[in-house]
Amino acid sequence: MKEHLIYLHKWHGRAGRESNDGQVIIQTYNPDNFCIKYAKEQNYDMFYETEIELRKELKYPPFCDIIMIGISSASEQEVEKASRKIYELINKENIKYKTKIEVYKPVVAPISKIKNKYRWRIIIKCKLNNNIINLLNSVLEKYYNLKFKNTRVVVDVNPNNMN
């Protein structure tokens, strides 16, 4: 994949110096991406309209909440087993709580190992409310009673990144 540099010479709006022209260099692997295109054109309205429509179609915030459950362990077998168990518990508890959620099967995280810990994740799309919080608390309580000793679980609502 070839890296591209895009030079923008007449860029306005730098903090405290908006009346002065500036120069911006954008480094990207995706020069045709709409974000880069609209930034280069300084077309904030088209960027917003395109981004908000994509978010609506993909059920991303603000149209839906994303809950990422991160599972990590020094044992590759245990993290996989724990991830599958949490997924199973979510689906069982959802029968009781009757929430409207989309639960995606557990998968290896994009960065699969950090500091000698293997990482998996489960993603849930929903509109967060008390019922869903209660469901997650119930799942975590049942999970911790199973005594997965070497596994850590983190629940992140609308995470800043999905790594």
Coordinates of C-alpha atoms in Angstrom, one line a residue:
M1 CA 0.0 0.0 0.0
K2 CA 1.5 3.3 -1.1
E3 CA 1.5 6.3 1.3
H4 CA 0.4 9.6 0.0
L5 CA 1.1 13.2 1.1
I6 CA -1.4 15.9 0.3
Y7 CA -0.3 19.5 0.5
L8 CA -2.8 22.2 1.3
H9 CA -1.4 25.7 1.0
K10 CA -4.3 28.1 1.8
W11 CA -5.7 26.7 5.0
H12 CA -7.5 29.0 7.4
G13 CA -8.7 28.6 10.9
R14 CA -5.6 27.9 13.0
A15 CA -6.3 28.7 16.7
G16 CA -5.8 32.4 17.3
R17 CA -4.4 33.1 13.7
E18 CA -7.5 32.6 11.6
S19 CA -6.8 35.6 9.4
N20 CA -3.4 34.2 8.4
D21 CA -2.9 31.6 5.7
G22 CA -1.2 28.4 6.7
Q23 CA 0.1 25.2 5.3
V24 CA -1.2 21.7 6.2
I25 CA 0.3 18.4 5.2
I26 CA -2.0 15.3 5.4
Q27 CA -0.3 11.9 5.3
T28 CA -2.6 9.1 4.4
Y29 CA -2.8 5.6 2.8
N30 CA -6.3 6.5 1.7
P31 CA -6.3 9.7 -0.3
D32 CA -9.7 9.0 -1.9
N33 CA -11.4 8.6 1.5
F34 CA -14.3 11.0 1.9
C35 CA -12.8 12.3 5.2
I36 CA -9.6 13.3 3.4
K37 CA -11.5 14.7 0.4
Y38 CA -13.8 16.9 2.4
A39 CA -11.0 18.0 4.8
K40 CA -8.9 19.0 1.7
E41 CA -11.9 21.0 0.4
Q42 CA -12.8 22.3 3.9
N43 CA -16.3 21.1 3.2
Y44 CA -17.5 20.5 6.8
D45 CA -21.2 20.2 5.9
M46 CA -20.6 17.4 3.4
F47 CA -18.3 15.6 5.8
Y48 CA -21.0 15.7 8.5
E49 CA -23.8 14.6 6.2
T50 CA -21.8 11.7 4.8
E51 CA -20.5 10.6 8.2
I52 CA -23.9 10.8 10.0
E53 CA -25.5 8.8 7.2
L54 CA -22.9 6.1 7.5
R55 CA -23.3 6.0 11.3
K56 CA -27.0 5.6 10.9
E57 CA -26.7 2.7 8.4
L58 CA -24.0 0.9 10.4
K59 CA -25.9 1.5 13.7
Y60 CA -23.1 3.5 15.3
P61 CA -23.4 6.3 17.9
P62 CA -25.4 8.4 18.2
F63 CA -28.0 6.1 16.6
C64 CA -26.9 3.1 18.7
D65 CA -24.5 2.4 21.5
I66 CA -21.6 0.0 21.1
I67 CA -20.5 -2.1 24.0
M68 CA -17.2 -3.8 23.7
I69 CA -16.4 -6.5 26.2
G70 CA -12.6 -7.1 26.3
I71 CA -11.4 -10.4 27.7
S72 CA -7.7 -11.0 28.3
S73 CA -5.5 -13.7 29.8
A74 CA -2.0 -15.1 29.8
S75 CA -3.5 -18.4 28.7
E76 CA -4.7 -18.5 25.1
Q77 CA -7.0 -21.4 25.8
E78 CA -8.6 -19.7 28.9
V79 CA -9.3 -16.4 27.1
E80 CA -11.0 -18.3 24.3
K81 CA -13.0 -20.4 26.7
A82 CA -14.0 -17.4 28.9
S83 CA -15.0 -15.4 25.8
R84 CA -17.3 -18.2 24.6
K85 CA -18.8 -18.5 28.1
I86 CA -19.5 -14.8 28.4
Y87 CA -21.2 -14.9 24.9
E88 CA -23.3 -17.9 26.0
L89 CA -24.3 -16.1 29.2
I90 CA -25.3 -12.9 27.4
N91 CA -27.6 -14.9 25.1
K92 CA -29.1 -16.9 28.0
E93 CA -29.7 -13.7 30.1
N94 CA -31.1 -11.9 27.2
I95 CA -34.0 -14.4 27.1
K96 CA -34.8 -13.3 30.6
Y97 CA -34.3 -9.5 30.1
K98 CA -35.8 -9.4 26.6
T99 CA -33.6 -6.6 25.4
K100 CA -33.1 -5.4 21.9
I101 CA -29.4 -6.1 21.3
E102 CA -27.2 -7.4 18.5
V103 CA -24.5 -9.6 20.0
Y104 CA -21.6 -10.5 17.8
K105 CA -19.7 -13.8 18.4
P106 CA -16.4 -13.5 20.3
V107 CA -13.4 -13.0 18.2
V108 CA -9.7 -12.4 18.6
A109 CA -9.0 -8.7 19.1
P110 CA -7.3 -6.8 16.3
I111 CA -4.2 -6.5 18.5
S112 CA -4.3 -10.1 19.7
K113 CA -1.6 -9.9 22.4
I114 CA -0.3 -7.1 24.6
K115 CA 2.1 -7.6 27.5
N116 CA 1.9 -11.4 27.2
K117 CA -1.9 -11.3 27.5
Y118 CA -4.0 -12.8 24.8
R119 CA -7.0 -10.7 23.9
W120 CA -10.5 -11.4 22.6
R121 CA -13.6 -9.3 22.4
I122 CA -17.4 -9.4 22.1
I123 CA -19.3 -6.5 20.6
I124 CA -22.9 -5.6 21.4
K125 CA -24.9 -3.0 19.6
C126 CA -28.0 -1.6 21.4
K127 CA -29.5 1.5 22.9
L128 CA -28.1 1.5 26.4
N129 CA -30.6 1.6 29.2
N130 CA -31.1 0.2 32.8
N131 CA -32.4 -3.1 31.5
I132 CA -29.2 -3.7 29.5
I133 CA -27.0 -2.6 32.4
N134 CA -28.8 -5.1 34.6
L135 CA -28.3 -7.8 32.0
L136 CA -24.6 -7.1 31.8
N137 CA -24.3 -7.0 35.6
S138 CA -26.1 -10.4 35.8
V139 CA -23.8 -11.8 33.1
L140 CA -20.6 -10.6 35.0
E141 CA -21.9 -11.9 38.3
K142 CA -22.5 -15.4 36.8
Y143 CA -19.2 -15.3 35.0
Y144 CA -17.2 -14.4 38.1
N145 CA -18.9 -17.2 40.0
L146 CA -17.4 -19.6 37.5
K147 CA -13.9 -18.7 38.9
F148 CA -11.9 -18.0 35.7
K149 CA -8.9 -17.0 37.9
N150 CA -6.5 -15.8 35.2
T151 CA -8.9 -13.9 33.0
R152 CA -9.7 -10.2 33.1
V153 CA -13.0 -8.7 31.7
V154 CA -13.5 -5.0 30.8
V155 CA -16.8 -3.6 29.6
D156 CA -16.4 -0.4 27.6
V157 CA -19.4 1.6 26.3
N158 CA -18.8 3.5 23.1
P159 CA -15.0 3.0 23.1
N160 CA -12.7 5.5 21.6
N161 CA -11.0 2.8 19.6
M162 CA -11.8 -0.8 18.8
N163 CA -8.3 -2.3 19.2

